[in-house]
PDB file of C-alpha atoms in Angstrom:
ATOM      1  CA  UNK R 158     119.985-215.824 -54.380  1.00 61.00           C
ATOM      2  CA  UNK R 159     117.237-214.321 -56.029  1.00 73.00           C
ATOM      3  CA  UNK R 160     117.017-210.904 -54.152  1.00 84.00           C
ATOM      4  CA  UNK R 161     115.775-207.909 -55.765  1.00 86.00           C
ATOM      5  CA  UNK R 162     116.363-205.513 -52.862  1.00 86.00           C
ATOM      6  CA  UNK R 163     119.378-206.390 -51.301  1.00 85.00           C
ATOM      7  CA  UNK R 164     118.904-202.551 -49.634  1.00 89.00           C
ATOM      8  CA  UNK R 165     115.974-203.658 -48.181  1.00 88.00           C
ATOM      9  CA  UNK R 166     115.588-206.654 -46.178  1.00 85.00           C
ATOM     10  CA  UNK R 167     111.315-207.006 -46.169  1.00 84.00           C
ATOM     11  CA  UNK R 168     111.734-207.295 -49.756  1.00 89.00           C
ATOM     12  CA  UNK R 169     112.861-210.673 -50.514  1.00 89.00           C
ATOM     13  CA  UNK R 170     112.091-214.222 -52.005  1.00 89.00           C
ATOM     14  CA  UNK R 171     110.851-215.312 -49.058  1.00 87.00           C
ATOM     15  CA  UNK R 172     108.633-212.552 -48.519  1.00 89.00           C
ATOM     16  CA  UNK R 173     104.813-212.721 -48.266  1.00 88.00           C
ATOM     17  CA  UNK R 174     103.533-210.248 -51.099  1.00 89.00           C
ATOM     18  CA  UNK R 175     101.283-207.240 -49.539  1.00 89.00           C
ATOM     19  CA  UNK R 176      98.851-204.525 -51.061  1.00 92.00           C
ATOM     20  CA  UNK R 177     102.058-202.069 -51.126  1.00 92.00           C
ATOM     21  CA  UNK R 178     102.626-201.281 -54.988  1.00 91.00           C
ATOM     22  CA  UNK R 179     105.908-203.270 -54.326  1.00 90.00           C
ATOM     23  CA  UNK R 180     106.824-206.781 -55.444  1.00 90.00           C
ATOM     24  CA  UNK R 181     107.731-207.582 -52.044  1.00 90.00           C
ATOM     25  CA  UNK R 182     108.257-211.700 -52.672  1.00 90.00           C
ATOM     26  CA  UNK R 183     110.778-210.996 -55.447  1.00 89.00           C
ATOM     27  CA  UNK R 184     108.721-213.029 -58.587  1.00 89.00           C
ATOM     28  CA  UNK R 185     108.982-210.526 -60.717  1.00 88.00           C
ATOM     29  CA  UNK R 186     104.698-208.980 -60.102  1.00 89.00           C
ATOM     30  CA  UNK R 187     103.764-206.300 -58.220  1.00 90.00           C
ATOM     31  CA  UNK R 188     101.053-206.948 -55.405  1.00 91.00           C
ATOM     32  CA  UNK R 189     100.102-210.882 -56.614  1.00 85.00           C
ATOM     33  CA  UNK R 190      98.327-213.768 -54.712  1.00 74.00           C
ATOM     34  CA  UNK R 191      95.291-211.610 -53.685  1.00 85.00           C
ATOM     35  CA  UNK R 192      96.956-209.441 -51.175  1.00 89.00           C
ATOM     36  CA  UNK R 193      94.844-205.938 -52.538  1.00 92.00           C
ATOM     37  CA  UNK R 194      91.130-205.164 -51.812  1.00 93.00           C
ATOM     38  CA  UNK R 195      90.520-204.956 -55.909  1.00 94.00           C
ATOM     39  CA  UNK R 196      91.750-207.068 -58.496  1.00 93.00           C
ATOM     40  CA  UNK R 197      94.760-206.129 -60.182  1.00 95.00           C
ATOM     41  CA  UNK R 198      96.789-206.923 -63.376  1.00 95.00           C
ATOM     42  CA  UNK R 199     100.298-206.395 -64.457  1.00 94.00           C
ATOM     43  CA  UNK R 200     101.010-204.300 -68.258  1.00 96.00           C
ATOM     44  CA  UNK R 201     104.541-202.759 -69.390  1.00 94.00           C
ATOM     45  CA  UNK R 202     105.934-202.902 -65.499  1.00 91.00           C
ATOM     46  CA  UNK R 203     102.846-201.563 -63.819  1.00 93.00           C
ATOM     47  CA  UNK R 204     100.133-202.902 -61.631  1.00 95.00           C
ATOM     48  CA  UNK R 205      96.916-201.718 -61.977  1.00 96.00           C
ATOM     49  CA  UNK R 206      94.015-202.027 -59.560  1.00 96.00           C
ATOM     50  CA  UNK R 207      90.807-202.195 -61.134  1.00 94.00           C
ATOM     51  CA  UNK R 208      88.713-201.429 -58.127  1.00 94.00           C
ATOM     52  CA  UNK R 209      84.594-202.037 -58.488  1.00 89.00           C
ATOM     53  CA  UNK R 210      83.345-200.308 -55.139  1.00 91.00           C
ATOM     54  CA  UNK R 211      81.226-197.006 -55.897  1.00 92.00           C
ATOM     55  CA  UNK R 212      83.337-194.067 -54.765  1.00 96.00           C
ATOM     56  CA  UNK R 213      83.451-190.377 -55.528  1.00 97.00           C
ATOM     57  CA  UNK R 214      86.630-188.942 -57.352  1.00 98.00           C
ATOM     58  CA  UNK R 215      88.715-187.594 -54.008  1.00 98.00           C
ATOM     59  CA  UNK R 216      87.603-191.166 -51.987  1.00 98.00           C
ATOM     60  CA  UNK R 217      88.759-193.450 -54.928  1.00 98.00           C
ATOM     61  CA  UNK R 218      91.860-191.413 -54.969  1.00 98.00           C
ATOM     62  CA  UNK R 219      92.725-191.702 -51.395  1.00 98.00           C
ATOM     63  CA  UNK R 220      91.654-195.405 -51.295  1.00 98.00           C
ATOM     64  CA  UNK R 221      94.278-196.275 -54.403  1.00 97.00           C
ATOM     65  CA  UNK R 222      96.753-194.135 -52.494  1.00 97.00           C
ATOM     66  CA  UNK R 223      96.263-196.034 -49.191  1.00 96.00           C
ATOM     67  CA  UNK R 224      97.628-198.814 -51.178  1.00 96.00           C
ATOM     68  CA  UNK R 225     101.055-196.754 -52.573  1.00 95.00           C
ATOM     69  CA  UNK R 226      98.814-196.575 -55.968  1.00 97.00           C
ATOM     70  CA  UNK R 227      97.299-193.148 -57.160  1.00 97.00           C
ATOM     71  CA  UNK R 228      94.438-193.274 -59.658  1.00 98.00           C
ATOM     72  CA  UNK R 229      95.789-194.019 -62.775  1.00 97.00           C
ATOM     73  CA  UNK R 230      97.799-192.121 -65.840  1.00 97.00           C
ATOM     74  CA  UNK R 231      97.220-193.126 -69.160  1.00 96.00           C
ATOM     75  CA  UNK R 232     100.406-192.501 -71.492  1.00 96.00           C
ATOM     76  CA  UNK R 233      99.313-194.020 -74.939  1.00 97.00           C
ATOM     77  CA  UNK R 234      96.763-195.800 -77.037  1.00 96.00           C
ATOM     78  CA  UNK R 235      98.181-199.036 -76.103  1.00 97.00           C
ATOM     79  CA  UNK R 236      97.993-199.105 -72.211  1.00 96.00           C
ATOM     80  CA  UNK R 237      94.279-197.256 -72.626  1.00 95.00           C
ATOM     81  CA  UNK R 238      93.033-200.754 -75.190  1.00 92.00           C
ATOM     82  CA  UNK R 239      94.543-202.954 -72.739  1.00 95.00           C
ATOM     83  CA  UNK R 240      92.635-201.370 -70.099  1.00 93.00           C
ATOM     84  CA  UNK R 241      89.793-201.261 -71.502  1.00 89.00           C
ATOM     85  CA  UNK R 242      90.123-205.012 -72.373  1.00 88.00           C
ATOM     86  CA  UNK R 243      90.713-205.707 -68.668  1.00 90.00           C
ATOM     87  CA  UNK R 244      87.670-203.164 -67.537  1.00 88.00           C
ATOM     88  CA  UNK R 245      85.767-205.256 -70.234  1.00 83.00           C
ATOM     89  CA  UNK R 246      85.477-207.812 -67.659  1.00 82.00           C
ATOM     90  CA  UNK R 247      83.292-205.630 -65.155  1.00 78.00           C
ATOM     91  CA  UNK R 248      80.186-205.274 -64.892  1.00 67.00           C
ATOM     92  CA  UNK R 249      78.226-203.336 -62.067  1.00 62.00           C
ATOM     93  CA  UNK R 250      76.412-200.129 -61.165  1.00 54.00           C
ATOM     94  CA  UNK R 251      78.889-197.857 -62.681  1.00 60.00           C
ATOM     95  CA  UNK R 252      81.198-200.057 -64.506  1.00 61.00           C
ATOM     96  CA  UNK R 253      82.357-200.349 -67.215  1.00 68.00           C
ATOM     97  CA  UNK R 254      82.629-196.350 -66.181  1.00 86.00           C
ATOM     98  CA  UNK R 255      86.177-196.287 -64.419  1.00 93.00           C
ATOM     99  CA  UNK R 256      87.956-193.127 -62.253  1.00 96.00           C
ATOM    100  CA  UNK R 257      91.205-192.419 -63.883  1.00 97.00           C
ATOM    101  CA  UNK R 258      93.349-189.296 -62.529  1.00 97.00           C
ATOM    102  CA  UNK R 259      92.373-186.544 -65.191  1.00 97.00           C
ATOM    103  CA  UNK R 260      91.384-183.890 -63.459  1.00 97.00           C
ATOM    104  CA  UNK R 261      90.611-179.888 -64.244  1.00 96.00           C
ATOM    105  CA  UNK R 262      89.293-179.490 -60.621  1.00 93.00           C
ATOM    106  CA  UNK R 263      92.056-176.887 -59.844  1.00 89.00           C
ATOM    107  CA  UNK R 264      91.962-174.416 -62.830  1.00 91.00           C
ATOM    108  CA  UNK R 265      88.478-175.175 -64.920  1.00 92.00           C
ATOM    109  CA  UNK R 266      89.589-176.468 -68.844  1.00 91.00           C
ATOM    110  CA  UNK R 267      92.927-176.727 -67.886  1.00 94.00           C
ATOM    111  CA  UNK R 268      93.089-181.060 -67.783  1.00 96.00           C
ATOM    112  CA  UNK R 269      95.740-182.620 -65.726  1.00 95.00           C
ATOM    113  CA  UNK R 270      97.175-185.818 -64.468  1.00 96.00           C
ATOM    114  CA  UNK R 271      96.321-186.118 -60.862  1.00 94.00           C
ATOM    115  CA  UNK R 272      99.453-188.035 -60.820  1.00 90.00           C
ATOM    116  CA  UNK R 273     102.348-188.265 -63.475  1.00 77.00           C
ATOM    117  CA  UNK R 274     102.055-186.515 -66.632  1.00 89.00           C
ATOM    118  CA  UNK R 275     101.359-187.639 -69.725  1.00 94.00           C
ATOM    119  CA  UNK R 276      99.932-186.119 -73.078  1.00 95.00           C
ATOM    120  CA  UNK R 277      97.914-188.698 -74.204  1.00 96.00           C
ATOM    121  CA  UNK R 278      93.636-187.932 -74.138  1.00 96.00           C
ATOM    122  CA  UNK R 279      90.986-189.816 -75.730  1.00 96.00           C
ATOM    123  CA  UNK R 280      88.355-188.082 -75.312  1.00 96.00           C
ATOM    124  CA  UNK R 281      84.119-188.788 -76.085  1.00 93.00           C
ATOM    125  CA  UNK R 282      82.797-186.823 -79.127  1.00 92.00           C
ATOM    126  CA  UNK R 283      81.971-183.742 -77.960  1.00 93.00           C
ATOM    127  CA  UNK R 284      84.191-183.928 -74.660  1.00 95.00           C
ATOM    128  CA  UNK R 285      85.250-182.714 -72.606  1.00 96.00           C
ATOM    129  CA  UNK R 286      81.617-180.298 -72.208  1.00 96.00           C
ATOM    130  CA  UNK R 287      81.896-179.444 -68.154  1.00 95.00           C
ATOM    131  CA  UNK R 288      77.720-180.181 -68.022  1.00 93.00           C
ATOM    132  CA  UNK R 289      76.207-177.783 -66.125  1.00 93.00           C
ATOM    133  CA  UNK R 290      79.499-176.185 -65.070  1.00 93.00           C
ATOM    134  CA  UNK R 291      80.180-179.444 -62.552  1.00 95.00           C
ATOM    135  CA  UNK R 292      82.431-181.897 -64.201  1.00 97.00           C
ATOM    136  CA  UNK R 293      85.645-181.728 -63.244  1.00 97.00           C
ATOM    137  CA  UNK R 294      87.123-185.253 -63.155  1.00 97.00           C
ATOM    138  CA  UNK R 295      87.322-188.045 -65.937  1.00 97.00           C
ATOM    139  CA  UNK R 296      85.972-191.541 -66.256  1.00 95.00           C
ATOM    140  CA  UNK R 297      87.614-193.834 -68.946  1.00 91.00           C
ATOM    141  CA  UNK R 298      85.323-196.240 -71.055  1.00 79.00           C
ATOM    142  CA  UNK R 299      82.257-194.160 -71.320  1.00 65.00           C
ATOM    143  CA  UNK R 300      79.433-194.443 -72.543  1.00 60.00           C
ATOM    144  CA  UNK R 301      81.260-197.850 -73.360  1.00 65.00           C
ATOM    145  CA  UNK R 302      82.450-196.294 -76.006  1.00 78.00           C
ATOM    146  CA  UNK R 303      86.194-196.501 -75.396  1.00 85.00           C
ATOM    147  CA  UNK R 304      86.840-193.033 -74.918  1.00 92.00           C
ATOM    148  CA  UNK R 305      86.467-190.594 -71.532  1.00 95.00           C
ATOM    149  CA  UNK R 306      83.874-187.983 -70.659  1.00 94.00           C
ATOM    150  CA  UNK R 307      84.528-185.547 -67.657  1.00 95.00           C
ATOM    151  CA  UNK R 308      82.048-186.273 -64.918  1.00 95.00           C
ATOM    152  CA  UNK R 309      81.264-184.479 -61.900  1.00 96.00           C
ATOM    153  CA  UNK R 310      83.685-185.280 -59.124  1.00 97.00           C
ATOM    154  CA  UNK R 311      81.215-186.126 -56.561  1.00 97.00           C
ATOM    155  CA  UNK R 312      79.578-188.777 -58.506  1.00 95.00           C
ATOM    156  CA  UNK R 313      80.237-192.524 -57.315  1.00 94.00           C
ATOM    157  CA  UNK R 314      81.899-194.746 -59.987  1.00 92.00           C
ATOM    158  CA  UNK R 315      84.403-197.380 -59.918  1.00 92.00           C
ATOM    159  CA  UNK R 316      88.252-196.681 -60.099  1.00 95.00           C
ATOM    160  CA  UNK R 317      91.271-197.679 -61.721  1.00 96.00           C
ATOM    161  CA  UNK R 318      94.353-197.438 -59.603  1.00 97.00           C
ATOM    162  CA  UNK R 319      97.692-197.801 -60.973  1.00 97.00           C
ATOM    163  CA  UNK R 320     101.514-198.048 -59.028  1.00 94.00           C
ATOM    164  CA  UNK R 321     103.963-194.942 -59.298  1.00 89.00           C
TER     165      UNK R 321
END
């Protein structure tokens, strides 16, 4: 009658939804009615956190994956515009300037998804430049102009957090 996990019995119409990455009420979004500290929308069967407390790189990533989220993976053109429409919405010490999970903090030049992979990059003019040999991690939207810049890791910035 409407159950989407018939394995597992906490997931189920009757359900309260919580901040789990899991549509635990069974109506078809992922983490709805306010149950996560940041807002969140739904695109192409994802929910996205779009979180506006300052935190550095490795504390926005823990917080999103307190949550089952990880900071987010951008695959395409499409899910980075809607994004950006959503981050448009923001405003704040560091927003528009979101985390996302791009990362080169392990081998220096060599980019990577913190979490997923993907291919996709839209990157500043000029980026990535590792300024002064410290920026390791990427923010999306910046400087507003729709594209990323890597920024160093232990700056504080808002986040984007996105389920598995």
């Amino acid at each position: 009658g409407g159950d989407c996990d018939e394995a597992d019995t906490s997931i189920n119409p009757g359900e309260a939804d919580a901040c789990d990455a899991v549509d635990n009420d069974c109506n078809g979004s992922i983490d709805d009615a306010g149950t996560c500290p940041c807002d969140v929308v739904q695109y192409n069967g994802h929910a996205y956190q779009l979180c506006t407390a300052n935190r550095t790189w490795s504390d926005a990533r823990a917080a999103c994956q307190a949550d089952g989220y990880d900071l987010a993976t951008i695959n395409d053109a499409a899910e980075d515009n809607f994004l950006v429409a959503e981050e448009a919405n923001y405003s704040g010490v560091n927003a528009p300037y979101f985390w996302i999970g791009y990362t080169d903090a392990l081998v220096e030049g060599s980019f990577g998804w913190a979490s997923g992979s993907s291919t996709y990059t839209n990157w500043n003019s000029g980026e990535p430049n590792n300024l002064f040999g410290l920026e390791d991690c990427t923010v999306m939207n910046y400087p507003t102009s729709n594209h990323w810049n890597d920024w160093n890791c232990s700056y504080t910035s808002t986040y984007l957090c996105e389920t598995p």
